[in-house]
mmCIF file of C-alpha atoms in Angstrom:
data_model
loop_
_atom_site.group_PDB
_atom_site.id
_atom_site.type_symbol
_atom_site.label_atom_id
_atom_site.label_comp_id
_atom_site.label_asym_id
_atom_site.label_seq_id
_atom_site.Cartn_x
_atom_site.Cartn_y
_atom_site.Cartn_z
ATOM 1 C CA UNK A 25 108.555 84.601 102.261
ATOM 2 C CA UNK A 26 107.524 87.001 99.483
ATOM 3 C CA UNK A 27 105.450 90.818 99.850
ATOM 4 C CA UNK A 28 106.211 92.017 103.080
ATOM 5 C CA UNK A 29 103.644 91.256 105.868
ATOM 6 C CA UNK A 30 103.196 94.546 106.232
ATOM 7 C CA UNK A 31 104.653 97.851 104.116
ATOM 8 C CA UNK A 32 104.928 100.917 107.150
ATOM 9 C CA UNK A 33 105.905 103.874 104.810
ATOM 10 C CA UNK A 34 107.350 106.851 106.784
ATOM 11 C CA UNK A 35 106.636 110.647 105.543
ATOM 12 C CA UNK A 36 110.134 112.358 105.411
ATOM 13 C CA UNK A 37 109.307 115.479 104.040
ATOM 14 C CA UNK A 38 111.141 118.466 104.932
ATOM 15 C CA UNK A 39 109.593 122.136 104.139
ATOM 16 C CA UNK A 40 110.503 125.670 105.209
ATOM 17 C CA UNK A 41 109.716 126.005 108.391
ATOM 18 C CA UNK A 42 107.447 128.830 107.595
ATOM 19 C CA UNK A 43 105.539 126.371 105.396
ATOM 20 C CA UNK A 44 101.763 126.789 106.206
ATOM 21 C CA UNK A 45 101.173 123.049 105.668
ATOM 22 C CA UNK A 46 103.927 121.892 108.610
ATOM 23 C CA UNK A 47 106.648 119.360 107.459
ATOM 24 C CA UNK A 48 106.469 115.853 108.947
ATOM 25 C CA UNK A 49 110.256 115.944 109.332
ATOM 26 C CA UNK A 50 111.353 119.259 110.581
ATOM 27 C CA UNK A 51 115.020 118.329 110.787
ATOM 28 C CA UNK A 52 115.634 116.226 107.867
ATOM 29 C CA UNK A 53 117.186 113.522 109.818
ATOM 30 C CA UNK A 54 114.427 110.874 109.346
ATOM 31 C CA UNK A 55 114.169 109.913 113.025
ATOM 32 C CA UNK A 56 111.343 108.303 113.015
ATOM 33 C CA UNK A 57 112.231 106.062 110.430
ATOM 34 C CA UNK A 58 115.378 105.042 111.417
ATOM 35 C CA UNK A 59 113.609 104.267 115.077
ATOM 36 C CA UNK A 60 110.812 101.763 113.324
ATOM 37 C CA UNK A 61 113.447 100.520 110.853
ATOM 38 C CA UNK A 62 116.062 99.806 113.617
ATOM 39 C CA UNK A 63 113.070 98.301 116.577
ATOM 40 C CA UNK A 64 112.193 95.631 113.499
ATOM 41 C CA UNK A 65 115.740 94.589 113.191
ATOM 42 C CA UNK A 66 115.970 94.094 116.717
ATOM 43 C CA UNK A 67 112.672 92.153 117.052
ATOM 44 C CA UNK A 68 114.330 89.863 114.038
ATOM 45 C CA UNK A 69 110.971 91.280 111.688
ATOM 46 C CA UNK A 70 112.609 93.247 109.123
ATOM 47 C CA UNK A 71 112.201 90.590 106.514
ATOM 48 C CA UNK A 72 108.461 90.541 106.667
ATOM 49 C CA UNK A 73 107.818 94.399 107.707
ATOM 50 C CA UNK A 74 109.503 96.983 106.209
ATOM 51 C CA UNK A 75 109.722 100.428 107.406
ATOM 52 C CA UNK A 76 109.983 102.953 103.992
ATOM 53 C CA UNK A 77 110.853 106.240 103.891
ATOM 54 C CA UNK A 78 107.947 107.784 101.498
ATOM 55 C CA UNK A 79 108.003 110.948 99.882
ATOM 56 C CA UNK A 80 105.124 113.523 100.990
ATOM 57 C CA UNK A 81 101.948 111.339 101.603
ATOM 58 C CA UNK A 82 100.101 114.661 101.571
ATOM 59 C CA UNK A 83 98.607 114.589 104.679
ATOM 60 C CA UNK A 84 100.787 117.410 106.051
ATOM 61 C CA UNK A 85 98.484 118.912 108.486
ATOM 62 C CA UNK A 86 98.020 115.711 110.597
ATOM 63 C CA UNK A 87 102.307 114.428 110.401
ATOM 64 C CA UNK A 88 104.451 113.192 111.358
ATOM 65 C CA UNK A 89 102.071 110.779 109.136
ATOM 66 C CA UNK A 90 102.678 107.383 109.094
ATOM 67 C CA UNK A 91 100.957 104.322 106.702
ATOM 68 C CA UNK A 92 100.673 101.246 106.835
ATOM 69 C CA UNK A 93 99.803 99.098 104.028
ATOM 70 C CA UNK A 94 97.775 96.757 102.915
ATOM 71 C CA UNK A 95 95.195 97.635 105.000
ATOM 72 C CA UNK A 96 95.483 101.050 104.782
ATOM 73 C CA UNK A 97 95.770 102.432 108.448
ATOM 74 C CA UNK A 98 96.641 105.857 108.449
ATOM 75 C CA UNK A 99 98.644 107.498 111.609
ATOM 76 C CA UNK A 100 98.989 111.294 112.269
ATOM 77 C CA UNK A 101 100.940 112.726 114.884
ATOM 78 C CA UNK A 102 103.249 110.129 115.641
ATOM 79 C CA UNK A 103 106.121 110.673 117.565
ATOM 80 C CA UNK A 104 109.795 108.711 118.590
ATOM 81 C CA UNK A 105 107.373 107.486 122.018
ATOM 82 C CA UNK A 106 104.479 105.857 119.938
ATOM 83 C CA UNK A 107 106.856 103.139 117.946
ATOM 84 C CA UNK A 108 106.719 100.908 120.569
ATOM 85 C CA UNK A 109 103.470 100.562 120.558
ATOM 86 C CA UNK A 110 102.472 100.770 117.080
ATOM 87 C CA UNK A 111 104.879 97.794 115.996
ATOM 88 C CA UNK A 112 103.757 95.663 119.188
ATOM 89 C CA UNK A 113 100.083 96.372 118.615
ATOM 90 C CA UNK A 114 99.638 96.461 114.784
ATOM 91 C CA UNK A 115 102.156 95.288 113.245
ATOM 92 C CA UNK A 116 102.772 92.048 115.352
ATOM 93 C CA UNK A 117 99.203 91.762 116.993
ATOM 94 C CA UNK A 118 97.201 93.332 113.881
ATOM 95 C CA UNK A 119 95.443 95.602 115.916
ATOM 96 C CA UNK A 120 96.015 99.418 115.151
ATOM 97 C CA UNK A 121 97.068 102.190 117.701
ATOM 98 C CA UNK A 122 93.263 103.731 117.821
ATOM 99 C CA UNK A 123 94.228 106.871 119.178
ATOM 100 C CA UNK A 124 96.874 107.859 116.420
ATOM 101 C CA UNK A 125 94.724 106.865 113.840
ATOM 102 C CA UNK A 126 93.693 109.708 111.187
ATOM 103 C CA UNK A 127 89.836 109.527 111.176
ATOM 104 C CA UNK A 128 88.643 108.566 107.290
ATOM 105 C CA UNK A 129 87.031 111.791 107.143
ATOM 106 C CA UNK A 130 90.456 113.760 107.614
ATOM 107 C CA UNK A 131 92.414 112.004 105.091
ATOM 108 C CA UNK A 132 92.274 113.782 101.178
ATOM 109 C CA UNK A 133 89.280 115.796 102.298
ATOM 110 C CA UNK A 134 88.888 120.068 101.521
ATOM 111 C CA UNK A 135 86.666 119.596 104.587
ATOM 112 C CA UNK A 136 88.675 118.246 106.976
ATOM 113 C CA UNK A 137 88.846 120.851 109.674
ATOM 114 C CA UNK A 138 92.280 120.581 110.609
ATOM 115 C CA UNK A 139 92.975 121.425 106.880
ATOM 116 C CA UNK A 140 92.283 125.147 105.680
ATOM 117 C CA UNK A 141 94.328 125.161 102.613
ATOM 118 C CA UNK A 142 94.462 122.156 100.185
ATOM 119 C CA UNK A 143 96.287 121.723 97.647
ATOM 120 C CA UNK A 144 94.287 121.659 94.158
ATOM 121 C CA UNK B 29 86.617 110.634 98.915
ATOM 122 C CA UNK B 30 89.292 109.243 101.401
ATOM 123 C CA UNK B 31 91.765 106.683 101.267
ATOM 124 C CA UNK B 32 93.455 106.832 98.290
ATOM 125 C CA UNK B 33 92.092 104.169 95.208
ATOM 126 C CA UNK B 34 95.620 103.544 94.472
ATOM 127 C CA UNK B 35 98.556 104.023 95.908
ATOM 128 C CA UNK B 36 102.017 104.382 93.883
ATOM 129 C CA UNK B 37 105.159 103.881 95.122
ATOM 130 C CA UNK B 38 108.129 104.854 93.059
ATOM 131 C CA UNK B 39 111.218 104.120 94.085
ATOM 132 C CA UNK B 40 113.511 107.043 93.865
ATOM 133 C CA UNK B 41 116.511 105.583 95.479
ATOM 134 C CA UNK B 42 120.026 106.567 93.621
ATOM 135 C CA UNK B 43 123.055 104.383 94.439
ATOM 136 C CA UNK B 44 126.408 105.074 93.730
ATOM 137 C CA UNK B 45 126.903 103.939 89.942
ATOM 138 C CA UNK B 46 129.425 101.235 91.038
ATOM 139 C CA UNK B 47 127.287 99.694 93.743
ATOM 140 C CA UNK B 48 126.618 96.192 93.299
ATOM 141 C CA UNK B 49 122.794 96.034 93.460
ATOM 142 C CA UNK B 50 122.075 99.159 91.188
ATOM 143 C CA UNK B 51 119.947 101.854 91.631
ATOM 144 C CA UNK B 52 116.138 102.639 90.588
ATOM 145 C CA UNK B 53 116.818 105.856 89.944
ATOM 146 C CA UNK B 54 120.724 106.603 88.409
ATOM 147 C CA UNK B 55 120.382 110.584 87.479
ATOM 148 C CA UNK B 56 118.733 111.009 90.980
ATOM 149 C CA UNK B 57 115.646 113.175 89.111
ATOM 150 C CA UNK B 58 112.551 111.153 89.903
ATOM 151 C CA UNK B 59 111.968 111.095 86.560
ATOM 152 C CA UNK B 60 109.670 108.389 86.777
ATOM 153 C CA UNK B 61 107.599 109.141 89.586
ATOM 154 C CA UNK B 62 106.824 112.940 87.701
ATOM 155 C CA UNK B 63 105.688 110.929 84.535
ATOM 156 C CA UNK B 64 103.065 109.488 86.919
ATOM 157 C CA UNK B 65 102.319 111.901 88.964
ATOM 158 C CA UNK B 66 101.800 114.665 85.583
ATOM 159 C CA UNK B 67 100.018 112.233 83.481
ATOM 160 C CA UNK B 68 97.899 111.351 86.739
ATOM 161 C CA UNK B 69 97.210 115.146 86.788
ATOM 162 C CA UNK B 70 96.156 115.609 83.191
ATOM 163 C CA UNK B 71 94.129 113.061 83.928
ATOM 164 C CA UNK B 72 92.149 114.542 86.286
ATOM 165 C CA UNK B 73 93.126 111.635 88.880
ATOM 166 C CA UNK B 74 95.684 112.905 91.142
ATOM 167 C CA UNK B 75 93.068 113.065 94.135
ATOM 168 C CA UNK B 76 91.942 109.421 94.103
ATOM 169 C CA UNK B 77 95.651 107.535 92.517
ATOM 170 C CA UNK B 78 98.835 109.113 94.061
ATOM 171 C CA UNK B 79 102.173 108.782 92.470
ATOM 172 C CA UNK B 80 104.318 108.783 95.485
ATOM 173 C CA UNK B 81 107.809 109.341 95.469
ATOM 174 C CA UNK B 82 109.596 106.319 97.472
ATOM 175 C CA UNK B 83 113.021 105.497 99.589
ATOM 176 C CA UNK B 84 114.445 102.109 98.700
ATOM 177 C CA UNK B 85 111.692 99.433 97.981
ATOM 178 C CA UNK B 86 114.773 96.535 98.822
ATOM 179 C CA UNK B 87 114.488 94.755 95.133
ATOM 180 C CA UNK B 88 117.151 96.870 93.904
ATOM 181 C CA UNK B 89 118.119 94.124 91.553
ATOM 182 C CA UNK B 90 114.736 94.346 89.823
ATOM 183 C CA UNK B 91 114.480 98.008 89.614
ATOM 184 C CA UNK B 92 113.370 100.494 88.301
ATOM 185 C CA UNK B 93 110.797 99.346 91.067
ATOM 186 C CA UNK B 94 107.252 100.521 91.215
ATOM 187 C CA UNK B 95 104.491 99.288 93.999
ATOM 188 C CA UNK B 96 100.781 99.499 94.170
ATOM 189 C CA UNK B 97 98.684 99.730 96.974
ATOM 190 C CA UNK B 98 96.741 98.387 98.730
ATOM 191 C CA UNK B 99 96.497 95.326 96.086
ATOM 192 C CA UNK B 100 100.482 94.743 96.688
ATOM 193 C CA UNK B 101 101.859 94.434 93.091
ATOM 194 C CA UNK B 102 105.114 94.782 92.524
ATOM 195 C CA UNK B 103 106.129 95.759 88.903
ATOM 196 C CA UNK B 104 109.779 95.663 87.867
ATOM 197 C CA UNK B 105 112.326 97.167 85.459
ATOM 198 C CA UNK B 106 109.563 99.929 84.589
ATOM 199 C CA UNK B 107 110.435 102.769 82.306
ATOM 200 C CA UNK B 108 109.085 106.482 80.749
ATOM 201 C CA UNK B 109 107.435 104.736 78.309
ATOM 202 C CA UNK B 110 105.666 101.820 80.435
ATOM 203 C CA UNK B 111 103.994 105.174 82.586
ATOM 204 C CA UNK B 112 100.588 105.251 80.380
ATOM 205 C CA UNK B 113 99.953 101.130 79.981
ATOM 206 C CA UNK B 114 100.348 101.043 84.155
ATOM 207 C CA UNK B 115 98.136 103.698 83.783
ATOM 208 C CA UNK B 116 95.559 102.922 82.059
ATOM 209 C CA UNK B 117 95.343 98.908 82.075
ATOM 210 C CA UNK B 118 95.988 98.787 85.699
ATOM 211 C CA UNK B 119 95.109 102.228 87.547
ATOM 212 C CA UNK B 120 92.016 102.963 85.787
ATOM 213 C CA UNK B 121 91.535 99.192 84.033
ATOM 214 C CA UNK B 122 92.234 97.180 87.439
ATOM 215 C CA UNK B 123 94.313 94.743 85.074
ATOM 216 C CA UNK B 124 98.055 94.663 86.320
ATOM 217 C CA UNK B 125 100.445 94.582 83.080
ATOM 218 C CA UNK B 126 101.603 91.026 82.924
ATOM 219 C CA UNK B 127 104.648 91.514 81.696
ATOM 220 C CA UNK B 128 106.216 93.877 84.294
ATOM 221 C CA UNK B 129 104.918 92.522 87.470
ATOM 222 C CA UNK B 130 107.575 90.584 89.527
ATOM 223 C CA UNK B 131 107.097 87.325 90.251
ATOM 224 C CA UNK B 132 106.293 86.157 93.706
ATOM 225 C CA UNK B 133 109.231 84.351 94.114
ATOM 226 C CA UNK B 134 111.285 87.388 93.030
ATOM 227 C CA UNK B 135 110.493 89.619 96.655
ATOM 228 C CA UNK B 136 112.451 89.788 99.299
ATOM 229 C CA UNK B 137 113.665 86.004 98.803
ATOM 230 C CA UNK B 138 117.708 85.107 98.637
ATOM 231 C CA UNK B 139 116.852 82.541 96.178
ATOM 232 C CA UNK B 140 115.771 84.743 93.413
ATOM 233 C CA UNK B 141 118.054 84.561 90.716
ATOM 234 C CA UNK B 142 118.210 87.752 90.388
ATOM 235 C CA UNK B 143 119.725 88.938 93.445
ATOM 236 C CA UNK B 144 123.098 87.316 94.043
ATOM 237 C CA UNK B 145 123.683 89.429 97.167
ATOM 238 C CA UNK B 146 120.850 89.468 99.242
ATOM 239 C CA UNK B 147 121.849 91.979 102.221
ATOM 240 C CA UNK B 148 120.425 90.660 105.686
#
C-alpha cells in the first residue's frame, strides 16, 4: 500500500458563535472526525482511507464541510447521521452521497447564493 | 472558478518534543503553512491554490509534511525556504520538486526505513 485510497479531510474550525460565516465545529470537540476516523478503524480501512482533520476549507457557509480527495467531492452540511452512508457509498463503493454534495457552482464562488459575504 | 487548482495541505501537527515519531510543526505556529498561504496572497493566487492548514498527515517520520491535491504528492522534510520553489516549479510550473517528494514506498508502509514504529 502507498497514498491513501482516499484522503476525507474534516473542517474543524471553531469561530465565535456570533461569526457571520458559521463555524463547521461549533463545540471544538471534532465530532465528526473522530466518528469517520473511528467507523474506518472498525471496518479495518484506516490504512487506505484516512479521515484528516483540516484547517478552515473556506466553505463556511455550507459546513460542517467535508472533502474528499482525489476526486474532489465536496460535502456541506454533514452531520454525525450521514457517516454511515458516506463511507459505505463513496468511500467503499466510489459512489458519492448526491444529496450532501456542494453543487460546483457554490464552492469559491462571490455568487453563490448561500454566500453574501466572501472573503477577499 | 470552483474547485480549487491546488490544494495544500500543511501539516500543523505539534507533538510533545520527546515523542518518538516527531512533530511537523515543533513551536506549534504554523509557520509554514503562513509562508504559503502569504506568498500565495502576494501572488494574487489565494482563490485558485489554497494553503490549508492540516491535522496529522500520519508520516510523522518524514515531516515537515506537505500534500497536494488532487495530483496526491507528498513532499517531505519541507522548510521556510523550500515555500517559493513548491511554489513556483510545482503550483504555478506543474513540475513537483524532485528532491522533496517522498517516495512511494515511503507512505503509509511499515517497511519504510524511515519509520521504525509504525502505529497500527
Amino acid at each position: 500500500m502507498a497514498k491513501f485510497q482516499k484522503h476525507v479531510f474534516i473542517c474543524g474550525n471553531q469561530r465565535d458563535p456570533e461569526a457571520p460565516r458559521g463555524s463547521c465545529d461549533p463545540t471544538g470537540k471534532g465530532e465528526l472526525q473522530k466518528a469517520f476516523k473511528d467507523r474506518l478503524t472498525e471496518l479495518g480501512l484506516k490504512r487506505t482511507i484516512r479521515a484528516n482533520k483540516s484547517g478552515c476549507l473556506d466553505q463556511c457557509e455550507h459546513g460542517p464541510t467535508v472533502l474528499v480527495y482525489p476526486e474532489a467531492v465536496w460535502y456541506g452540511r454533514v452531520q454525525l447521521s450521514d457517516v454511515d452512508e458516506i463511507i459505505q457509498s463513496h468511500l467503499v463503493g466510489g459512489v458519492p452521497v448526491a444529496r450532501l454534495v456542494l453543487p460546483e457552482e457554490c464552492i469559491n464562488t462571490r455568487e453563490c447564493p448561500h454566500k453574501p459575504r466572501v472573503k477577499n
